[in-house]
Coordinates of C-alpha atoms in Angstrom, one line a residue:
M1 CA 33.3 -31.1 3.2
R2 CA 31.8 -28.1 1.4
V3 CA 32.3 -24.7 3.2
L4 CA 29.6 -22.2 2.5
F5 CA 30.5 -18.5 2.7
A6 CA 28.2 -15.5 2.3
A7 CA 30.6 -13.0 0.7
I8 CA 31.0 -9.7 2.7
I9 CA 31.5 -7.3 -0.2
A10 CA 30.0 -4.1 -1.2
C11 CA 28.1 -5.4 -4.2
G12 CA 26.9 -8.4 -2.2
L13 CA 25.2 -6.4 0.6
N14 CA 25.3 -8.1 4.0
W15 CA 24.0 -7.5 7.5
E16 CA 25.8 -4.2 7.8
S17 CA 24.0 -2.7 4.8
Q18 CA 20.8 -2.4 6.9
A19 CA 20.5 1.2 7.9
V20 CA 20.2 2.1 11.6
L21 CA 17.8 5.0 10.9
G22 CA 16.5 4.3 7.4
Q23 CA 17.7 5.0 3.9
N24 CA 17.1 7.5 1.2
V25 CA 14.6 6.8 -1.4
T26 CA 14.4 8.3 -5.0
F27 CA 11.6 8.7 -7.5
T28 CA 10.9 9.9 -11.0
T29 CA 7.7 11.8 -11.5
N30 CA 5.3 12.3 -14.4
N31 CA 1.8 13.9 -14.6
Y32 CA -1.1 12.5 -16.6
A33 CA -4.2 14.4 -17.6
T34 CA -7.6 13.4 -16.0
G35 CA -10.9 15.1 -15.5
P36 CA -11.1 18.1 -13.2
G37 CA -10.6 17.5 -9.5
P38 CA -9.3 13.8 -9.2
S39 CA -10.0 13.6 -5.5
G40 CA -10.1 9.8 -5.5
V41 CA -7.6 7.3 -7.0
A42 CA -7.6 3.5 -7.4
V43 CA -5.0 1.3 -9.0
A44 CA -6.1 -2.0 -10.2
D45 CA -5.6 -4.5 -13.1
I46 CA -9.0 -3.9 -14.6
F47 CA -8.0 -5.1 -18.1
G48 CA -6.6 -8.4 -17.0
T49 CA -3.2 -7.8 -18.5
G50 CA -1.1 -8.0 -15.3
R51 CA -0.5 -4.2 -15.7
P52 CA -2.4 -2.1 -13.1
A53 CA -4.4 0.8 -14.6
I54 CA -5.1 4.1 -12.8
I55 CA -8.7 5.1 -12.2
T56 CA -9.6 8.6 -10.9
A57 CA -12.8 9.9 -9.4
N58 CA -13.1 13.5 -10.8
Q59 CA -15.4 15.3 -8.4
N60 CA -15.6 18.6 -10.3
D61 CA -17.4 17.1 -13.4
G62 CA -18.8 13.8 -12.1
T63 CA -16.6 11.5 -14.2
L64 CA -14.2 8.5 -13.9
T65 CA -11.0 8.5 -15.9
V66 CA -9.4 5.3 -16.8
L67 CA -5.6 5.5 -17.6
G68 CA -4.2 2.4 -19.3
N69 CA -0.7 1.2 -18.4
F70 CA 1.8 0.5 -21.2
G71 CA 3.6 -1.8 -18.8
N72 CA 6.6 0.4 -18.1
G73 CA 4.9 2.8 -15.8
T74 CA 3.7 5.2 -18.4
F75 CA -0.1 5.8 -18.9
A76 CA -2.6 7.0 -21.5
S77 CA -6.3 7.8 -21.2
N78 CA -8.4 4.8 -22.2
A79 CA -12.0 5.8 -21.3
T80 CA -14.3 8.1 -19.3
Y81 CA -17.5 7.3 -17.4
N82 CA -20.1 9.5 -15.9
V83 CA -20.9 9.0 -12.2
S84 CA -23.0 11.7 -10.6
G85 CA -21.4 13.6 -7.8
I86 CA -18.5 11.1 -7.6
R87 CA -15.9 11.6 -4.8
S88 CA -14.0 8.3 -4.6
V89 CA -13.6 5.0 -6.5
I90 CA -12.6 1.5 -5.6
A91 CA -12.1 -1.7 -7.5
A92 CA -13.5 -5.2 -6.5
D93 CA -14.9 -8.2 -8.3
V94 CA -18.4 -8.0 -7.0
N95 CA -20.3 -10.5 -9.3
P96 CA -17.8 -12.6 -9.2
D97 CA -16.6 -13.4 -12.6
G98 CA -12.8 -12.9 -12.3
K99 CA -12.9 -9.4 -13.5
L100 CA -12.5 -6.3 -11.3
D101 CA -15.5 -4.0 -11.2
L102 CA -15.6 -0.3 -10.3
I103 CA -17.6 1.3 -7.5
G104 CA -18.0 5.1 -7.5
T105 CA -19.2 6.8 -4.4
G106 CA -20.9 10.2 -4.8
F107 CA -22.4 12.7 -2.4
S108 CA -25.8 11.0 -2.4
S109 CA -25.5 7.8 -4.3
T110 CA -23.1 5.0 -5.2
T111 CA -22.8 3.5 -8.7
V112 CA -21.6 0.0 -9.4
L113 CA -19.9 -0.3 -12.8
T114 CA -19.6 -4.0 -14.0
N115 CA -16.6 -5.0 -15.9
Y116 CA -18.1 -6.7 -18.9
N117 CA -15.1 -7.4 -21.1
F118 CA -11.8 -6.5 -19.2
G119 CA -11.9 -2.8 -19.2
L120 CA -15.4 -2.1 -20.8
F121 CA -17.8 -1.0 -18.0
G122 CA -21.6 -0.5 -17.8
S123 CA -23.6 0.7 -14.9
N124 CA -25.1 -2.3 -13.0
A125 CA -26.8 -0.6 -10.1
I126 CA -27.2 2.7 -8.3
L127 CA -27.5 2.5 -4.5
N128 CA -29.3 5.1 -2.6
A129 CA -26.5 5.9 -0.2
G130 CA -23.5 8.1 -0.7
G131 CA -20.7 9.8 1.1
N132 CA -16.9 10.1 0.8
C133 CA -15.7 6.5 0.5
A134 CA -16.5 2.9 0.3
V135 CA -14.8 -0.5 1.1
T136 CA -15.7 -4.1 0.4
L137 CA -15.7 -6.8 3.1
D138 CA -17.2 -10.3 3.1
L139 CA -19.0 -9.7 6.3
N140 CA -21.3 -12.8 6.3
N141 CA -18.7 -15.3 5.1
D142 CA -20.6 -16.3 2.0
G143 CA -17.6 -15.7 -0.3
K144 CA -19.1 -12.6 -1.9
P145 CA -17.8 -9.1 -1.1
D146 CA -20.3 -6.8 0.7
L147 CA -20.2 -3.2 0.3
L148 CA -19.8 -0.6 3.2
I149 CA -20.4 3.1 2.3
G150 CA -19.3 5.9 4.6
G151 CA -21.6 8.9 4.8
S152 CA -22.8 11.5 7.3
S153 CA -22.4 10.0 10.8
R154 CA -22.9 6.5 9.6
V155 CA -21.6 3.5 7.6
V156 CA -24.3 1.8 5.6
I157 CA -23.7 -2.0 5.0
F158 CA -25.1 -3.5 1.7
T159 CA -25.0 -7.3 1.5
N160 CA -24.1 -8.8 -1.9
N161 CA -26.7 -11.2 -3.3
G162 CA -24.0 -12.9 -5.5
S163 CA -24.6 -11.2 -8.8
G164 CA -23.1 -7.9 -7.9
R165 CA -26.3 -6.4 -6.7
F166 CA -26.7 -5.2 -3.1
G167 CA -29.4 -4.8 -0.5
S168 CA -29.1 -2.6 2.6
N169 CA -28.5 -4.7 5.7
A170 CA -27.4 -2.5 8.6
T171 CA -26.1 0.9 9.6
L172 CA -23.2 1.7 11.9
S173 CA -23.1 5.0 13.8
V174 CA -19.9 7.1 13.8
P175 CA -19.2 10.6 15.0
G176 CA -19.1 13.1 12.2
Q177 CA -18.7 12.7 8.5
V178 CA -16.8 9.6 7.4
S179 CA -13.6 10.5 5.5
S180 CA -11.8 7.2 5.1
M181 CA -12.2 3.5 6.0
V182 CA -9.7 0.6 6.1
V183 CA -10.5 -3.2 6.5
A184 CA -7.9 -5.1 8.5
D185 CA -7.6 -7.7 11.2
V186 CA -6.6 -5.7 14.3
N187 CA -7.2 -8.2 17.1
G188 CA -5.6 -11.3 15.6
D189 CA -8.7 -13.5 15.3
T190 CA -8.2 -13.7 11.5
K191 CA -11.6 -12.0 10.8
P192 CA -11.4 -8.6 9.1
D193 CA -12.4 -5.6 11.2
L194 CA -13.3 -2.1 10.2
I195 CA -11.5 1.2 11.1
V196 CA -13.3 4.4 10.3
A197 CA -11.9 8.0 10.3
S198 CA -14.4 10.9 10.7
Y199 CA -14.2 14.6 9.9
N200 CA -15.0 17.1 12.6
S201 CA -14.6 14.6 15.4
G202 CA -10.9 14.1 14.4
G203 CA -10.9 10.5 15.5
L204 CA -10.9 6.8 14.5
T205 CA -13.6 4.3 15.5
V206 CA -12.7 0.6 15.5
F207 CA -15.4 -2.0 14.7
T208 CA -14.6 -5.5 15.4
N209 CA -16.0 -8.5 13.4
N210 CA -18.2 -10.9 15.5
A211 CA -18.1 -13.5 12.7
N212 CA -21.8 -13.7 12.6
G213 CA -22.3 -10.9 10.0
T214 CA -22.1 -8.0 12.4
L215 CA -19.6 -5.4 13.3
V216 CA -19.5 -4.0 16.9
S217 CA -17.9 -0.8 18.0
N218 CA -14.8 -1.6 20.0
A219 CA -13.2 1.7 20.8
S220 CA -12.6 5.3 19.6
Y221 CA -9.4 7.2 19.5
A222 CA -8.7 11.0 19.2
A223 CA -6.3 11.0 16.3
G224 CA -5.6 14.2 14.5
G225 CA -8.1 16.3 12.6
D226 CA -9.6 16.3 9.1
Y227 CA -7.7 14.0 6.7
Q228 CA -8.4 11.9 3.6
S229 CA -6.6 8.7 4.6
F230 CA -4.8 6.8 7.3
A231 CA -2.7 3.6 7.3
V232 CA -3.2 0.3 9.1
V233 CA 0.0 -1.7 9.1
D234 CA 2.5 -3.6 11.4
V235 CA 4.9 -0.7 11.7
N236 CA 7.1 -2.1 14.5
G237 CA 7.2 -5.8 13.3
D238 CA 5.5 -7.3 16.3
G239 CA 2.8 -9.1 14.3
W240 CA 0.1 -6.7 15.2
M241 CA -1.5 -4.1 13.0
D242 CA -0.9 -0.5 14.1
L243 CA -2.6 2.8 13.2
I244 CA -0.9 5.8 11.6
T245 CA -2.8 9.0 11.1
P246 CA -2.1 12.7 10.2
Y247 CA -1.9 14.8 13.3
G248 CA -1.8 18.5 14.1
G249 CA 1.6 20.1 14.0
P250 CA 1.8 19.0 11.2
A251 CA 2.9 15.5 12.1
L252 CA 2.1 11.8 11.8
L253 CA 0.8 10.0 14.8
I254 CA 1.6 6.3 15.4
L255 CA -0.8 4.3 17.5
T256 CA 0.6 0.9 18.4
N257 CA -1.5 -2.1 18.9
N258 CA -1.2 -3.6 22.4
G259 CA -1.8 -7.2 21.2
N260 CA -5.6 -7.4 21.4
G261 CA -6.9 -4.8 19.1
F262 CA -6.6 -1.8 21.5
F263 CA -4.2 1.1 20.7
G264 CA -2.0 3.6 22.5
S265 CA -0.1 6.6 21.4
N266 CA 3.5 5.6 20.7
A267 CA 5.3 8.4 18.7
T268 CA 4.8 11.3 16.5
L269 CA 6.8 12.3 13.4
N270 CA 6.9 16.0 13.0
V271 CA 7.8 18.5 10.3
P272 CA 8.1 22.3 10.5
Y273 CA 4.9 24.3 9.9
G274 CA 4.9 26.6 6.9
N275 CA 6.6 26.8 3.5
S276 CA 9.7 25.1 4.8
G277 CA 7.8 22.0 5.9
A278 CA 4.0 21.4 5.6
Y279 CA 0.8 23.1 6.5
A280 CA -1.5 20.0 7.0
F281 CA -1.2 16.4 6.0
S282 CA -4.2 15.2 3.9
G283 CA -3.3 11.6 4.5
V284 CA -0.7 8.9 5.2
A285 CA 0.3 5.8 3.4
A286 CA 2.7 2.9 4.3
T287 CA 4.8 0.5 2.4
D288 CA 8.4 -0.8 2.2
L289 CA 10.0 1.8 -0.2
N290 CA 13.6 0.7 -0.1
G291 CA 13.4 -3.1 0.0
D292 CA 14.8 -3.6 3.5
G293 CA 11.8 -5.4 4.9
L294 CA 10.7 -2.6 7.1
I295 CA 7.6 -0.5 6.7
D296 CA 8.2 3.1 5.7
L297 CA 5.6 6.0 6.0
I298 CA 4.5 8.6 3.5
G299 CA 2.6 11.8 4.4
Y300 CA 1.2 14.1 1.7
D301 CA 0.4 17.8 2.2
G302 CA -2.8 18.8 0.4
S303 CA -2.8 22.4 1.4
Q304 CA -0.2 23.7 -1.0
P305 CA -0.8 24.2 -4.7
K306 CA 2.6 22.8 -5.7
G307 CA 2.2 19.7 -3.6
N308 CA 4.8 17.9 -1.4
V309 CA 5.3 14.3 -0.3
F310 CA 7.2 13.5 3.0
V311 CA 8.8 10.1 3.4
W312 CA 10.1 8.6 6.7
T313 CA 12.2 5.5 6.1
N314 CA 12.3 2.9 8.8
G315 CA 15.5 1.5 10.4
I316 CA 16.6 -0.9 13.1
T317 CA 16.2 1.8 15.8
G318 CA 13.3 3.7 14.3
F319 CA 12.5 6.4 11.7
G320 CA 15.1 8.7 10.2
T321 CA 14.8 12.3 9.2
Y322 CA 12.0 12.9 6.7
I323 CA 12.7 13.3 3.0
K324 CA 10.6 16.1 1.3
I325 CA 9.6 15.5 -2.4
A326 CA 8.0 18.2 -4.5
A327 CA 5.2 16.3 -6.4
G328 CA 1.5 16.6 -7.3
G329 CA -0.6 19.6 -6.5
E330 CA -2.7 20.0 -3.4
S331 CA -2.6 16.2 -3.1
S332 CA -5.8 14.8 -1.6
T333 CA -5.4 11.1 -2.1
M334 CA -2.7 8.5 -2.7
A335 CA -2.5 5.0 -4.0
I336 CA 0.4 2.5 -3.9
A337 CA 1.2 -0.3 -6.5
D338 CA 4.1 -1.7 -8.6
L339 CA 3.3 0.2 -11.8
N340 CA 6.2 -0.9 -14.0
G341 CA 6.9 -4.5 -13.0
D342 CA 10.2 -3.9 -11.2
S343 CA 8.8 -5.2 -7.8
K344 CA 9.2 -1.8 -6.2
P345 CA 6.2 0.1 -4.8
D346 CA 5.3 3.2 -6.8
L347 CA 3.1 6.1 -5.8
V348 CA 0.1 7.8 -7.5
L349 CA -1.2 11.2 -6.2
G350 CA -4.6 12.7 -6.9
N351 CA -5.2 16.5 -6.4
T352 CA -7.5 19.4 -7.0
G353 CA -6.3 20.1 -10.6
T354 CA -6.7 18.2 -13.8
F355 CA -4.0 15.5 -13.5
V356 CA -2.5 12.8 -11.3
T357 CA 1.1 12.5 -10.5
V358 CA 2.9 9.2 -10.8
L359 CA 6.1 8.7 -8.7
L360 CA 8.1 5.7 -10.0
N361 CA 10.3 4.2 -7.4
A362 CA 14.0 4.5 -8.6
T363 CA 15.5 3.5 -5.2
L364 CA 18.3 0.9 -5.4
F365 CA 17.1 -2.0 -3.2
A366 CA 19.6 -3.6 -1.0
S367 CA 20.0 -7.4 -1.1
P368 CA 19.1 -9.1 2.2
P369 CA 21.8 -10.8 4.2
L370 CA 22.7 -14.5 3.5
N371 CA 22.4 -17.1 6.1
I372 CA 23.8 -20.6 6.4
V373 CA 22.4 -23.6 8.3
S374 CA 23.8 -27.2 8.4
A375 CA 21.2 -29.9 7.9
G376 CA 22.7 -33.4 8.1
N377 CA 25.0 -34.0 5.1
Q378 CA 23.7 -30.8 3.5
S379 CA 23.9 -27.0 4.1
V380 CA 21.1 -24.6 3.5
L381 CA 21.9 -21.1 2.2
Y382 CA 18.9 -18.8 2.6
W383 CA 17.8 -15.2 2.9
N384 CA 14.9 -13.8 5.1
S385 CA 13.0 -11.6 2.6
P386 CA 12.4 -11.6 -1.2
A387 CA 15.2 -10.2 -3.3
P388 CA 13.5 -9.5 -6.7
N389 CA 16.3 -7.2 -8.0
S390 CA 19.2 -9.6 -6.9
V391 CA 20.9 -12.6 -8.2
L392 CA 22.6 -15.4 -6.2
Q393 CA 26.2 -15.9 -7.4
S394 CA 28.9 -18.3 -6.5
T395 CA 32.6 -19.0 -7.0
T396 CA 35.3 -21.4 -5.7
N397 CA 38.1 -18.8 -6.0
L398 CA 37.7 -15.3 -4.4
N399 CA 40.5 -14.1 -6.6
N400 CA 38.4 -14.9 -9.7
P401 CA 36.3 -11.8 -10.8
N402 CA 33.9 -14.0 -12.7
W403 CA 31.2 -15.2 -10.4
V404 CA 28.6 -17.7 -11.8
T405 CA 24.9 -17.0 -11.3
V406 CA 23.2 -19.8 -9.4
S407 CA 19.6 -18.5 -9.4
N408 CA 17.7 -15.3 -9.7
G409 CA 16.7 -13.9 -6.3
K410 CA 13.0 -13.4 -7.1
P411 CA 11.4 -16.9 -7.1
I412 CA 13.3 -18.6 -4.4
I413 CA 14.1 -18.1 -0.7
G414 CA 17.1 -20.3 -0.6
V415 CA 19.2 -23.2 -2.0
T416 CA 20.3 -26.5 -0.5
L417 CA 23.8 -27.8 -1.4
P418 CA 25.5 -31.1 -0.4
N419 CA 28.5 -30.9 1.9
T420 CA 31.2 -31.7 -0.6
S421 CA 34.5 -30.2 -1.6
P422 CA 35.8 -27.9 -2.9
A423 CA 35.0 -24.8 -0.8
Q424 CA 32.4 -22.6 -2.4
F425 CA 31.6 -18.9 -1.8
F426 CA 28.3 -17.2 -2.4
R427 CA 27.0 -13.6 -2.7
L428 CA 23.5 -12.1 -3.3
K429 CA 24.3 -9.2 -5.7
S430 CA 21.9 -6.3 -6.4
Q431 CA 21.3 -5.6 -10.1

């Protein structure tokens, strides 16, 4: 009978490697020149190479800057496009032809730039609606992304006719100037809903999707003050999307989902006010920065010329002490993507200067714990989360230092082995 053993050794990280209150994260930083005032940032594979490019909306001169990715997380300017009064930019395939197009939102109008040849763009349409931000959402279930533009006290819905051209369909009322919008299913009905953050009112408005092409105001929440972004993510692992926003203090406010799309204040994560901490968070983002399967939080301070990023890593019992990272400059926006193909989320910061800051994630990811289950005359060895920077190794002799690689940890979740002798030992080793 084969005996399976998940090796409990330092390099084959096991259950005990999971931090109770989170783990440290590390980054390397580089700045890349853009137009002046890159207040909006998008990261998307607009060239179709598998390498995400950086696109910035430069509000001080009304241009878009495209930074091409060499594949290793370094960038160079590729093109510049004029978009009058631009404040933000998103990428979406609006026509749809398999290529990502760009949508630049300005103060009074929105420009759709069609991707004609994997990175070469031309103006397709100019919509008579502007504001601070836009999102796409297939609201009428026709398989074509519709466009929602957040402006002054309203969100204008433009229906996609299928060729990447849009017609105004409806308007949603919100309190104050729209600063940010996120599309997510907050009530578990598998239909995408809309959450809107507003200036002045300092709150969030949740619009639920009725599945008939309409969005209906569900609830509003007092959640902080003026900020550029907020996060919608399952922060506590209960299967429901939660809301995280900047808050006075400065702090981050966590609004947990009660299970039907309504939210209640759960916790605040605070930092000192002033030079030792932050003055005001411009926004918040969320992702698993250290590979432990738990959602971490990132707040960025847009009030200081030197720029600072604050990271709270998540652990079994909650968030640990924040980590302060000097990066960017008066950061007003953030994007998250794997920029160098190492399966780790990296960060891109926009600001009020003439550059963006790229933070490449240099954190050593822990391998997930191995588990063993018997199934008839076989045993299954598996792990619960992807291990892209690990390899599965085995040996029949623990005194032998030469372990044999069974399979890379990236494409598989587990292996099935027959119950035969001799005894065999396994470990999932971080690289």
